[in-house]
Amino acid sequence: MPRLILAILIISMAATTPPAQAQPPTNWAKRLNPGGGPESITNLRFYFHDIPSGQNPSAVQIVKPATAGTSNNSFFGMVMMTDDALTVAADAGSKLVGRAQGMYTFASQSDLTVLMAMSFGFTDGPYNGSSLVVVGRNPILETDRELPVLGGTGRFRMARGYALVKTVSADANGNVVVYYNVTVYAPASGDDE
Ligand SMILES: *[C@@H]1O[C@H](CO)[C@@H](O)[C@H](O)[C@H]1NC(C)=O
Ligand SMILES: *[C@@H]1O[C@H](CO)[C@@H](O)[C@H](O)[C@H]1NC(C)=O
Ligand SMILES: *[C@@H]1O[C@H](CO)[C@@H](O)[C@H](O)[C@H]1NC(C)=O
């Protein structure tokens, strides 16, 4: 990304407030209705690390913005491919619980709004091997955003739900950490608790 535009992005993001309370690093996912019912309700909280810079970026540009080289700064048309780490705390070195693999594309001609199309694959505890599909519009400069959860696999087969997301930090190189608080409803399988 051009430096000036990145700087604008960072400054705007700095204005967002971090979540009032970071979650405890253990118990990142928990069943809200243990003990049964036809449906499981699960709350998952983790941090998403989108790292477009450095030696080993986890987000790479695969399509340039249609407005490349102009003063238009919405990046309309740009497509990024991700393999972003999901961890229990905002610290990138904290325990890894999954990866967000997919794309986000800059979908607005006038502001920084992306369309996310990602599979969040989990690798920890009872959710190891299960995944969630997150697809939707994400106006990345807004403090509080909501993304739809449209499906999943494993424990989250036939899932539906929503993710409440908030940017926690953004550095001068465009590396961003986003807090996810996800609530998922899925038909209970024999594997649940
Ligand atoms: C970017 O280009 C689009 C389409 O031409 C236009 O509608 C929009 O206002 C421009 N945005 C900026 C920030 O210049
Ligand atoms: C997750 O599952 C894979 C495949 O079954 C296994 O190799 C890995 O050790 C498991 N990881 C954890 C943290 O349970
Ligand atoms: C997570 O979101 C739910 C609403 O779905 C809210 O009740 C809860 O307080 C949030 N928890 C945290 C720790 O952000």
mmCIF file of C-alpha atoms and ligand atoms in Angstrom, residues 67 71-74 109-110, ligand 1:
data_model
loop_
_atom_site.group_PDB
_atom_site.id
_atom_site.type_symbol
_atom_site.label_atom_id
_atom_site.label_comp_id
_atom_site.label_asym_id
_atom_site.label_seq_id
_atom_site.Cartn_x
_atom_site.Cartn_y
_atom_site.Cartn_z
ATOM 1 C CA THR A 67 -7.742 3.269 -8.707
ATOM 2 C CA SER A 71 -5.438 10.080 -5.432
ATOM 3 C CA ASN A 72 -8.521 7.961 -4.823
ATOM 4 C CA ASN A 73 -7.896 6.275 -1.500
ATOM 5 C CA SER A 74 -10.670 3.763 -1.014
ATOM 6 C CA GLN A 109 -15.733 3.570 -3.943
ATOM 7 C CA SER A 110 -15.794 6.169 -1.222
HETATM 8 C C1 LIG B 1 -13.056 7.295 -5.796
HETATM 9 O O1 LIG B 1 -13.623 7.023 -7.071
HETATM 10 C C2 LIG B 1 -15.021 6.795 -7.039
HETATM 11 C C3 LIG B 1 -15.474 6.336 -8.410
HETATM 12 O O2 LIG B 1 -14.938 7.147 -9.405
HETATM 13 C C4 LIG B 1 -15.731 8.055 -6.537
HETATM 14 O O3 LIG B 1 -17.118 7.832 -6.492
HETATM 15 C C5 LIG B 1 -15.214 8.350 -5.138
HETATM 16 O O4 LIG B 1 -15.803 9.537 -4.660
HETATM 17 C C6 LIG B 1 -13.697 8.513 -5.151
HETATM 18 N N1 LIG B 1 -13.251 8.618 -3.757
HETATM 19 C C7 LIG B 1 -12.322 9.487 -3.374
HETATM 20 C C8 LIG B 1 -11.973 9.448 -1.921
HETATM 21 O O5 LIG B 1 -11.718 10.234 -4.139
#
